mmCIF file of C-alpha atoms in Angstrom:
data_model
loop_
_atom_site.group_PDB
_atom_site.id
_atom_site.type_symbol
_atom_site.label_atom_id
_atom_site.label_comp_id
_atom_site.label_asym_id
_atom_site.label_seq_id
_atom_site.Cartn_x
_atom_site.Cartn_y
_atom_site.Cartn_z
ATOM 1 C CA UNK A 1200 8.532 -10.894 -12.589
ATOM 2 C CA UNK A 1201 8.916 -9.348 -9.659
ATOM 3 C CA UNK A 1202 7.781 -8.336 -6.340
ATOM 4 C CA UNK A 1203 7.858 -6.121 -2.821
ATOM 5 C CA UNK A 1204 5.924 -7.046 -0.386
ATOM 6 C CA UNK A 1205 6.010 -4.256 2.751
ATOM 7 C CA UNK A 1206 5.153 -4.736 5.862
ATOM 8 C CA UNK A 1207 5.378 -1.259 8.060
ATOM 9 C CA UNK A 1208 2.333 -2.585 10.051
ATOM 10 C CA UNK A 1209 2.268 -3.369 13.698
ATOM 11 C CA UNK A 1210 -0.883 -4.632 12.682
ATOM 12 C CA UNK A 1211 -1.051 -9.104 13.564
ATOM 13 C CA UNK A 1212 -3.495 -9.843 10.570
ATOM 14 C CA UNK A 1213 -1.633 -7.202 8.441
ATOM 15 C CA UNK A 1214 1.542 -8.551 8.944
ATOM 16 C CA UNK A 1215 -0.495 -12.384 8.232
ATOM 17 C CA UNK A 1216 -1.348 -11.325 5.597
ATOM 18 C CA UNK A 1217 2.474 -10.344 4.049
ATOM 19 C CA UNK A 1218 3.616 -13.660 4.903
ATOM 20 C CA UNK A 1219 0.705 -15.566 3.190
ATOM 21 C CA UNK A 1220 0.769 -13.433 -0.361
ATOM 22 C CA UNK A 1221 4.671 -13.971 -0.765
ATOM 23 C CA UNK A 1222 4.504 -17.411 0.527
ATOM 24 C CA UNK A 1223 1.419 -17.127 -2.425
ATOM 25 C CA UNK A 1224 3.316 -14.999 -5.021
ATOM 26 C CA UNK A 1225 6.494 -17.786 -4.648
ATOM 27 C CA UNK A 1226 3.602 -20.630 -5.256
ATOM 28 C CA UNK A 1227 2.400 -18.964 -8.463
ATOM 29 C CA UNK A 1228 1.407 -21.296 -11.074
ATOM 30 C CA UNK A 1229 1.967 -19.564 -13.593
ATOM 31 C CA UNK A 1230 5.177 -19.436 -12.521
ATOM 32 C CA UNK A 1231 5.892 -15.931 -13.920
ATOM 33 C CA UNK A 1232 6.971 -14.422 -10.494
ATOM 34 C CA UNK A 1233 10.584 -14.627 -11.064
ATOM 35 C CA UNK A 1234 11.820 -12.250 -7.682
ATOM 36 C CA UNK A 1235 9.743 -11.700 -4.322
ATOM 37 C CA UNK A 1236 11.418 -9.812 -1.323
ATOM 38 C CA UNK A 1237 10.215 -8.569 2.453
ATOM 39 C CA UNK A 1238 10.949 -5.227 3.458
ATOM 40 C CA UNK A 1239 10.279 -4.630 7.364
ATOM 41 C CA UNK A 1240 10.156 -2.303 8.894
ATOM 42 C CA UNK A 1241 7.903 0.130 11.715
ATOM 43 C CA UNK A 1242 6.040 -2.442 13.456
ATOM 44 C CA UNK A 1243 6.154 -4.975 10.621
ATOM 45 C CA UNK A 1244 9.940 -5.991 12.600
ATOM 46 C CA UNK A 1245 7.383 -8.119 14.271
ATOM 47 C CA UNK A 1246 7.822 -10.610 11.492
ATOM 48 C CA UNK A 1247 10.982 -11.129 11.421
ATOM 49 C CA UNK A 1248 12.230 -11.173 14.697
ATOM 50 C CA UNK A 1249 13.906 -14.791 16.108
ATOM 51 C CA UNK A 1250 11.684 -14.679 18.648
ATOM 52 C CA UNK A 1251 8.101 -14.176 17.783
ATOM 53 C CA UNK A 1252 5.645 -16.087 16.528
ATOM 54 C CA UNK A 1253 6.785 -16.509 13.052
ATOM 55 C CA UNK A 1254 10.351 -17.713 13.167
ATOM 56 C CA UNK A 1255 9.280 -20.462 10.900
ATOM 57 C CA UNK A 1256 7.777 -18.549 8.146
ATOM 58 C CA UNK A 1257 10.087 -16.619 7.858
ATOM 59 C CA UNK A 1258 12.420 -19.333 7.812
ATOM 60 C CA UNK A 1259 10.309 -21.589 5.054
ATOM 61 C CA UNK A 1260 10.738 -17.901 3.372
ATOM 62 C CA UNK A 1261 14.642 -17.587 3.311
ATOM 63 C CA UNK A 1262 14.561 -20.911 2.146
ATOM 64 C CA UNK A 1263 12.941 -20.480 -1.112
ATOM 65 C CA UNK A 1264 14.230 -17.513 -1.705
ATOM 66 C CA UNK A 1265 12.456 -14.901 -0.337
ATOM 67 C CA UNK A 1266 15.174 -11.688 -0.037
ATOM 68 C CA UNK A 1267 13.578 -10.785 3.768
ATOM 69 C CA UNK A 1268 15.409 -7.011 5.064
ATOM 70 C CA UNK A 1269 14.852 -5.113 8.157
ATOM 71 C CA UNK A 1270 14.848 -1.970 8.504
ATOM 72 C CA UNK A 1271 18.170 -0.950 10.871
ATOM 73 C CA UNK A 1272 16.763 2.966 11.715
ATOM 74 C CA UNK A 1273 14.087 0.739 13.259
ATOM 75 C CA UNK A 1274 15.965 -1.422 14.868
ATOM 76 C CA UNK A 1275 18.112 1.321 16.668
ATOM 77 C CA UNK A 1276 14.730 2.635 17.745
ATOM 78 C CA UNK A 1277 13.877 -0.640 19.387
ATOM 79 C CA UNK A 1278 17.596 -0.871 20.880
ATOM 80 C CA UNK A 1279 17.758 -4.396 18.512
ATOM 81 C CA UNK A 1280 20.021 -5.488 17.228
ATOM 82 C CA UNK A 1281 20.611 -7.454 13.864
ATOM 83 C CA UNK A 1282 21.084 -10.562 16.342
ATOM 84 C CA UNK A 1283 17.568 -10.729 17.693
ATOM 85 C CA UNK A 1284 16.756 -11.583 13.913
ATOM 86 C CA UNK A 1285 15.711 -15.038 12.187
ATOM 87 C CA UNK A 1286 19.627 -15.584 11.292
ATOM 88 C CA UNK A 1287 19.121 -14.427 7.597
ATOM 89 C CA UNK A 1288 17.473 -12.086 7.667
ATOM 90 C CA UNK A 1289 19.515 -8.579 6.031
ATOM 91 C CA UNK A 1290 19.391 -5.467 7.011
ATOM 92 C CA UNK A 1291 18.975 -2.022 4.979
ATOM 93 C CA UNK A 1292 19.441 1.208 6.429
ATOM 94 C CA UNK A 1293 16.418 2.784 6.359
ATOM 95 C CA UNK A 1294 13.016 0.373 4.808
ATOM 96 C CA UNK A 1295 11.578 3.118 2.913
ATOM 97 C CA UNK A 1296 15.423 3.646 1.160
ATOM 98 C CA UNK A 1297 14.864 -0.236 0.130
ATOM 99 C CA UNK A 1298 11.745 -0.413 -1.018
ATOM 100 C CA UNK A 1299 11.966 2.404 -3.441
ATOM 101 C CA UNK A 1300 15.058 1.549 -4.533
ATOM 102 C CA UNK A 1301 13.153 -2.242 -5.642
ATOM 103 C CA UNK A 1302 10.276 -0.161 -7.345
ATOM 104 C CA UNK A 1303 12.923 1.617 -8.901
ATOM 105 C CA UNK A 1304 15.177 -1.828 -10.405
ATOM 106 C CA UNK A 1305 11.264 -2.740 -12.149
ATOM 107 C CA UNK A 1306 10.250 -4.474 -8.518
ATOM 108 C CA UNK A 1307 5.890 -4.496 -8.372
ATOM 109 C CA UNK A 1308 4.620 -3.094 -4.516
ATOM 110 C CA UNK A 1309 2.385 -4.920 -2.023
ATOM 111 C CA UNK A 1310 1.209 -4.217 1.113
ATOM 112 C CA UNK A 1311 -0.773 -6.147 3.190
ATOM 113 C CA UNK B 116 15.161 8.404 -6.804
ATOM 114 C CA UNK B 117 11.257 9.369 -6.516
ATOM 115 C CA UNK B 118 8.781 8.432 -3.300
ATOM 116 C CA UNK B 119 5.638 9.488 -2.801
ATOM 117 C CA UNK B 120 3.588 8.410 0.237
ATOM 118 C CA UNK B 121 -0.158 7.734 0.062
ATOM 119 C CA UNK B 122 -1.622 8.285 3.658
ATOM 120 C CA UNK B 123 -5.465 7.182 3.355
ATOM 121 C CA UNK B 124 -6.217 6.126 6.453
ATOM 122 C CA UNK B 125 -7.884 7.158 9.823
ATOM 123 C CA UNK B 126 -5.627 5.428 11.597
ATOM 124 C CA UNK B 127 -3.234 7.159 13.875
ATOM 125 C CA UNK B 128 -0.134 4.585 14.059
ATOM 126 C CA UNK B 129 -0.108 3.944 10.815
ATOM 127 C CA UNK B 130 -0.472 7.989 9.837
ATOM 128 C CA UNK B 131 2.497 8.653 12.637
ATOM 129 C CA UNK B 132 4.387 5.578 10.313
ATOM 130 C CA UNK B 133 3.762 7.764 7.490
ATOM 131 C CA UNK B 134 5.034 11.167 8.569
ATOM 132 C CA UNK B 135 8.556 8.830 9.911
ATOM 133 C CA UNK B 136 9.120 7.453 6.562
ATOM 134 C CA UNK B 137 8.289 10.507 4.522
ATOM 135 C CA UNK B 138 10.974 11.778 7.391
ATOM 136 C CA UNK B 139 13.240 9.171 7.003
ATOM 137 C CA UNK B 140 14.118 8.832 3.137
ATOM 138 C CA UNK B 141 14.202 12.806 3.076
ATOM 139 C CA UNK B 142 17.098 11.966 6.198
ATOM 140 C CA UNK B 143 18.655 8.858 3.739
ATOM 141 C CA UNK B 144 22.584 8.694 4.668
ATOM 142 C CA UNK B 145 22.840 7.677 0.877
ATOM 143 C CA UNK B 146 21.184 10.737 -0.878
ATOM 144 C CA UNK B 147 19.224 8.704 -2.782
ATOM 145 C CA UNK B 148 16.900 9.903 -2.589
ATOM 146 C CA UNK B 149 15.762 12.977 -4.861
ATOM 147 C CA UNK B 150 11.969 13.839 -3.528
ATOM 148 C CA UNK B 151 9.210 13.382 -1.221
ATOM 149 C CA UNK B 152 5.381 13.764 -1.882
ATOM 150 C CA UNK B 153 3.065 13.264 0.473
ATOM 151 C CA UNK B 154 -0.329 12.659 -0.422
ATOM 152 C CA UNK B 155 -2.651 12.985 1.878
ATOM 153 C CA UNK B 156 -6.316 11.723 1.422
ATOM 154 C CA UNK B 157 -9.977 10.483 3.224
ATOM 155 C CA UNK B 158 -9.327 10.201 6.744
ATOM 156 C CA UNK B 159 -6.018 10.488 6.402
ATOM 157 C CA UNK B 160 -6.715 14.330 6.002
ATOM 158 C CA UNK B 161 -6.407 14.340 10.235
ATOM 159 C CA UNK B 162 -2.633 14.395 9.443
ATOM 160 C CA UNK B 163 -2.603 17.844 7.334
ATOM 161 C CA UNK B 164 -4.923 20.243 9.228
ATOM 162 C CA UNK B 165 -4.277 22.939 11.122
ATOM 163 C CA UNK B 166 -5.694 21.825 14.721
ATOM 164 C CA UNK B 167 -4.226 18.835 14.546
ATOM 165 C CA UNK B 168 -1.585 16.823 16.182
ATOM 166 C CA UNK B 169 0.598 16.279 13.842
ATOM 167 C CA UNK B 170 1.116 20.130 12.618
ATOM 168 C CA UNK B 171 4.668 20.245 13.492
ATOM 169 C CA UNK B 172 5.781 16.839 11.513
ATOM 170 C CA UNK B 173 3.802 18.422 8.296
ATOM 171 C CA UNK B 174 5.613 21.951 8.643
ATOM 172 C CA UNK B 175 9.145 20.466 9.106
ATOM 173 C CA UNK B 176 8.845 18.281 5.985
ATOM 174 C CA UNK B 177 7.490 20.956 4.103
ATOM 175 C CA UNK B 178 10.512 22.842 5.087
ATOM 176 C CA UNK B 179 12.807 20.631 4.160
ATOM 177 C CA UNK B 180 11.075 20.208 1.124
ATOM 178 C CA UNK B 181 8.694 18.027 0.282
ATOM 179 C CA UNK B 182 5.618 18.103 -1.229
ATOM 180 C CA UNK B 183 2.904 17.836 0.833
ATOM 181 C CA UNK B 184 -1.128 17.533 -0.566
ATOM 182 C CA UNK B 185 -4.117 16.945 0.453
ATOM 183 C CA UNK B 186 -7.316 15.708 -1.483
ATOM 184 C CA UNK B 187 -10.053 18.842 -2.434
ATOM 185 C CA UNK B 188 -12.809 15.553 -2.493
ATOM 186 C CA UNK B 189 -12.314 14.541 0.885
ATOM 187 C CA UNK B 190 -12.104 18.621 1.825
ATOM 188 C CA UNK B 191 -15.676 19.046 0.799
ATOM 189 C CA UNK B 192 -17.085 15.431 2.056
ATOM 190 C CA UNK B 193 -15.679 17.007 5.631
ATOM 191 C CA UNK B 194 -16.256 20.436 5.130
ATOM 192 C CA UNK B 195 -13.374 21.296 5.493
ATOM 193 C CA UNK B 196 -11.758 24.857 3.686
ATOM 194 C CA UNK B 197 -8.029 25.031 2.661
ATOM 195 C CA UNK B 198 -7.515 27.627 5.434
ATOM 196 C CA UNK B 199 -7.955 24.224 7.545
ATOM 197 C CA UNK B 200 -5.068 22.595 6.525
ATOM 198 C CA UNK B 201 -0.566 23.920 7.454
ATOM 199 C CA UNK B 202 0.342 26.646 5.417
ATOM 200 C CA UNK B 203 1.906 24.986 1.890
ATOM 201 C CA UNK B 204 -0.050 21.643 2.381
ATOM 202 C CA UNK B 205 -1.190 22.166 -1.669
ATOM 203 C CA UNK B 206 -4.698 21.086 -2.913
ATOM 204 C CA UNK B 207 -5.050 18.765 -5.446
ATOM 205 C CA UNK B 208 -8.877 17.528 -7.058
ATOM 206 C CA UNK B 209 -8.735 14.592 -6.286
ATOM 207 C CA UNK B 210 -5.730 11.892 -4.255
ATOM 208 C CA UNK B 211 -5.897 8.271 -5.977
ATOM 209 C CA UNK B 212 -5.727 10.568 -9.433
ATOM 210 C CA UNK B 213 -2.189 12.506 -7.841
ATOM 211 C CA UNK B 214 -0.793 8.920 -6.628
ATOM 212 C CA UNK B 215 -1.638 7.597 -10.062
ATOM 213 C CA UNK B 216 0.422 10.567 -11.784
ATOM 214 C CA UNK B 217 3.065 11.315 -9.342
ATOM 215 C CA UNK B 218 3.666 6.882 -10.104
ATOM 216 C CA UNK B 219 3.449 7.786 -13.918
ATOM 217 C CA UNK B 220 6.292 9.929 -13.765
ATOM 218 C CA UNK B 221 8.432 7.437 -11.573
ATOM 219 C CA UNK B 222 7.695 7.690 -8.641
ATOM 220 C CA UNK B 223 7.527 4.416 -5.926
ATOM 221 C CA UNK B 224 4.338 3.543 -3.982
ATOM 222 C CA UNK B 225 4.418 3.588 -0.190
ATOM 223 C CA UNK B 226 1.414 2.612 2.023
ATOM 224 C CA UNK B 227 2.454 3.040 5.547
ATOM 225 C CA UNK C 505 -3.266 6.204 -16.929
ATOM 226 C CA UNK C 506 -4.152 3.616 -14.834
ATOM 227 C CA UNK C 507 -4.613 2.259 -11.928
ATOM 228 C CA UNK C 508 -5.420 -0.976 -9.498
ATOM 229 C CA UNK C 509 -6.641 -0.649 -5.714
ATOM 230 C CA UNK C 510 -5.642 -2.755 -3.942
ATOM 231 C CA UNK C 511 -8.482 -4.378 -1.333
ATOM 232 C CA UNK C 512 -6.456 -7.262 0.721
ATOM 233 C CA UNK C 513 -7.821 -5.928 4.699
ATOM 234 C CA UNK C 514 -10.806 -7.552 6.110
ATOM 235 C CA UNK C 515 -11.314 -3.429 8.016
ATOM 236 C CA UNK C 516 -14.908 -2.239 7.185
ATOM 237 C CA UNK C 517 -13.222 1.199 6.743
ATOM 238 C CA UNK C 518 -10.445 0.505 3.994
ATOM 239 C CA UNK C 519 -12.636 -2.015 2.063
ATOM 240 C CA UNK C 520 -14.698 1.596 1.842
ATOM 241 C CA UNK C 521 -12.347 3.927 0.976
ATOM 242 C CA UNK C 522 -10.908 1.288 -1.784
ATOM 243 C CA UNK C 523 -14.603 1.771 -3.178
ATOM 244 C CA UNK C 524 -14.896 5.099 -3.035
ATOM 245 C CA UNK C 525 -11.501 5.871 -4.399
ATOM 246 C CA UNK C 526 -12.542 3.358 -7.263
ATOM 247 C CA UNK C 527 -15.360 5.300 -7.300
ATOM 248 C CA UNK C 528 -13.549 9.030 -7.816
ATOM 249 C CA UNK C 529 -10.419 7.548 -10.036
ATOM 250 C CA UNK C 530 -13.480 6.410 -12.749
ATOM 251 C CA UNK C 531 -15.035 10.041 -11.837
ATOM 252 C CA UNK C 532 -11.855 12.053 -12.226
ATOM 253 C CA UNK C 533 -12.030 15.221 -13.576
ATOM 254 C CA UNK C 534 -9.305 15.963 -15.760
ATOM 255 C CA UNK C 535 -9.834 12.396 -17.651
ATOM 256 C CA UNK C 536 -6.954 11.303 -17.579
ATOM 257 C CA UNK C 537 -7.198 8.147 -16.048
ATOM 258 C CA UNK C 538 -8.381 5.075 -19.173
ATOM 259 C CA UNK C 539 -8.698 2.504 -17.293
ATOM 260 C CA UNK C 540 -9.529 1.139 -13.173
ATOM 261 C CA UNK C 541 -8.648 -2.648 -11.654
ATOM 262 C CA UNK C 542 -9.571 -3.355 -8.243
ATOM 263 C CA UNK C 543 -8.199 -6.912 -7.128
ATOM 264 C CA UNK C 544 -10.008 -7.953 -3.852
ATOM 265 C CA UNK C 545 -7.836 -10.658 -1.703
ATOM 266 C CA UNK C 546 -7.687 -12.121 1.739
ATOM 267 C CA UNK C 547 -10.394 -9.995 3.604
ATOM 268 C CA UNK C 548 -11.181 -7.662 1.062
ATOM 269 C CA UNK C 549 -13.328 -10.448 -0.694
ATOM 270 C CA UNK C 550 -16.251 -9.581 1.624
ATOM 271 C CA UNK C 551 -16.297 -6.391 -0.514
ATOM 272 C CA UNK C 552 -16.961 -8.446 -3.550
ATOM 273 C CA UNK C 553 -19.502 -11.375 -1.416
ATOM 274 C CA UNK C 554 -22.562 -11.073 -3.785
ATOM 275 C CA UNK C 555 -24.219 -11.198 0.022
ATOM 276 C CA UNK C 556 -22.272 -8.474 1.903
ATOM 277 C CA UNK C 557 -23.106 -4.855 2.124
ATOM 278 C CA UNK C 558 -21.142 -3.431 -0.421
ATOM 279 C CA UNK C 559 -23.087 -5.173 -3.723
ATOM 280 C CA UNK C 560 -23.943 -2.191 -4.455
ATOM 281 C CA UNK C 561 -21.267 -0.015 -4.753
ATOM 282 C CA UNK C 562 -19.602 -3.592 -6.338
ATOM 283 C CA UNK C 563 -22.706 -4.361 -9.565
ATOM 284 C CA UNK C 564 -22.116 -0.180 -9.732
ATOM 285 C CA UNK C 565 -18.532 -0.611 -10.419
ATOM 286 C CA UNK C 566 -18.555 -3.316 -13.286
ATOM 287 C CA UNK C 567 -21.449 -1.580 -15.050
ATOM 288 C CA UNK C 568 -18.149 2.337 -14.757
ATOM 289 C CA UNK C 569 -16.234 -0.683 -16.580
ATOM 290 C CA UNK C 570 -14.228 -1.251 -13.452
ATOM 291 C CA UNK C 571 -12.597 -4.364 -13.868
ATOM 292 C CA UNK C 572 -12.755 -6.762 -10.707
ATOM 293 C CA UNK C 573 -11.254 -8.964 -9.956
ATOM 294 C CA UNK C 574 -11.698 -11.740 -6.738
ATOM 295 C CA UNK C 575 -8.260 -14.223 -5.540
ATOM 296 C CA UNK C 576 -9.007 -18.027 -5.799
ATOM 297 C CA UNK C 577 -6.807 -19.218 -2.961
ATOM 298 C CA UNK C 578 -8.871 -16.890 -0.703
ATOM 299 C CA UNK C 579 -12.260 -18.213 -1.556
ATOM 300 C CA UNK C 580 -10.909 -21.965 -1.833
ATOM 301 C CA UNK C 581 -9.153 -21.150 1.621
ATOM 302 C CA UNK C 582 -12.669 -19.909 2.902
ATOM 303 C CA UNK C 583 -15.216 -22.583 1.286
ATOM 304 C CA UNK C 584 -16.747 -20.043 -1.403
ATOM 305 C CA UNK C 585 -17.440 -20.647 -5.089
ATOM 306 C CA UNK C 586 -17.460 -18.884 -7.864
ATOM 307 C CA UNK C 587 -21.196 -18.016 -7.188
ATOM 308 C CA UNK C 588 -20.473 -16.608 -4.137
ATOM 309 C CA UNK C 589 -20.039 -13.281 -5.721
ATOM 310 C CA UNK C 590 -21.522 -10.238 -7.082
ATOM 311 C CA UNK C 591 -22.215 -11.262 -10.087
ATOM 312 C CA UNK C 592 -19.129 -9.519 -13.313
ATOM 313 C CA UNK C 593 -16.477 -10.485 -10.522
ATOM 314 C CA UNK C 594 -13.493 -12.082 -12.185
ATOM 315 C CA UNK C 595 -12.130 -15.237 -10.767
ATOM 316 C CA UNK C 596 -8.332 -14.794 -11.023
ATOM 317 C CA UNK C 597 -5.314 -17.775 -9.637
ATOM 318 C CA UNK C 598 -3.694 -14.856 -6.783
ATOM 319 C CA UNK C 599 -4.682 -12.197 -6.041
ATOM 320 C CA UNK C 600 -0.976 -10.975 -5.582
ATOM 321 C CA UNK C 601 0.287 -11.823 -9.403
ATOM 322 C CA UNK C 602 -2.549 -10.271 -10.057
ATOM 323 C CA UNK C 603 -1.461 -7.213 -9.212
ATOM 324 C CA UNK C 604 2.448 -7.148 -10.183
ATOM 325 C CA UNK C 605 0.845 -8.540 -13.183
ATOM 326 C CA UNK C 606 -1.412 -4.815 -13.499
ATOM 327 C CA UNK C 607 1.760 -2.890 -12.230
ATOM 328 C CA UNK C 608 4.443 -4.967 -14.720
ATOM 329 C CA UNK C 609 1.654 -3.690 -17.670
ATOM 330 C CA UNK C 610 2.191 -0.188 -16.071
ATOM 331 C CA UNK C 611 -0.638 0.262 -13.432
ATOM 332 C CA UNK C 612 -0.389 2.485 -10.970
ATOM 333 C CA UNK C 613 -0.935 0.751 -7.574
ATOM 334 C CA UNK C 614 -3.742 2.701 -4.625
ATOM 335 C CA UNK C 615 -3.735 -0.259 -1.380
ATOM 336 C CA UNK C 616 -6.741 2.237 0.964
#
C-alpha cells in the first residue's frame, strides 16, 4: 500500500502530526506500507524550508525514501526559491494536482 | 482526473486555502484535472453564504464549472435557507455522504 | 459505500464535527452508506477516552455499528492503556496504517 500525507496548513501542531505520521508509516511493524509521499503547500511549506524547525525530520524522511514535494505555486506567492528548501525536496507545479495524481495512482490520503 | 475539495471547518485560513486550491486545480497547466467539486458543511458553510466575504470567489468558481454543494443538514442546524446561499450553489442532504459518493465515483479528496 | 472518519486532531471543534459526521453518515436517508469506521490518533485520542466529554457519543456510535479504533502508538506516547478507553473501542498498532488499509479496501476518507 502507498500513502500520501498532505500538509496544507500553517498550524504547527498539525504539521508535527503530519511528519510523525509519515515517520510512523515508515516504521509500520506489519510492513504493509510500500511507499510514502508528503506534499507541502500553503502554510505547510514551512515544514520543508531549510531555515525551519523541522529540517532534521524532513532530512530523515528523505533518507528513508519518502518522496517530499513542495508546491511551486506557493513558493511563488511566498517569494521563495527551490534553494530555500531542504535539499532533496522536489517541487511540483501545484500541490493539489500532485495529491490528486497520487490518489489517482492508488495512494491513500491522510490529512493531519 | 477529478477532485473534491471538502470544507468542513470554520477556520478562515483553511477556508481560504480550500477556495485557493479549487482555483488552482482549475488553472492547472498540465490540464489533467477534468472536474472539481467543492462540498461545504459545518463551519465551512460560511464560505457559500451570500452575505459572506467569499461571495466573489464562489461565484467565480461556479462560473468556471466547479460544482459547489452545501450540506442541508448543516443549513437546518444553522436556521439557514437555500436562499441564503450564493446563487448556483446546490444543496445536498448530507455533505459527508456527498463526499463519500464522489470518492466512490473516483474523485480524489482534498481537505485544506 | 463505506467511509472512514479520521480524527488526528486535538481541536475540539474538529473532533465534534468528526463525531457529528459519523452520526450523520449512519442516519443517511438514502441509506447508501453500508459501513462507517472512525480512527482516532494523536490529539484525537481524547474523543475515545472513558473520562472525556464525548463518552456518550462514542458509546452511541459503537452501539450503532461504527468500528471505532484508537492508535496504540499514540496511547504509548501518552502513557494510556486500553482500559482508559471507552469499552468497545479497538486498538490498532498505528492509526495512519489503519486509515491506509481501510482506503485500500475501498473506504472513502473524511477528515473533519
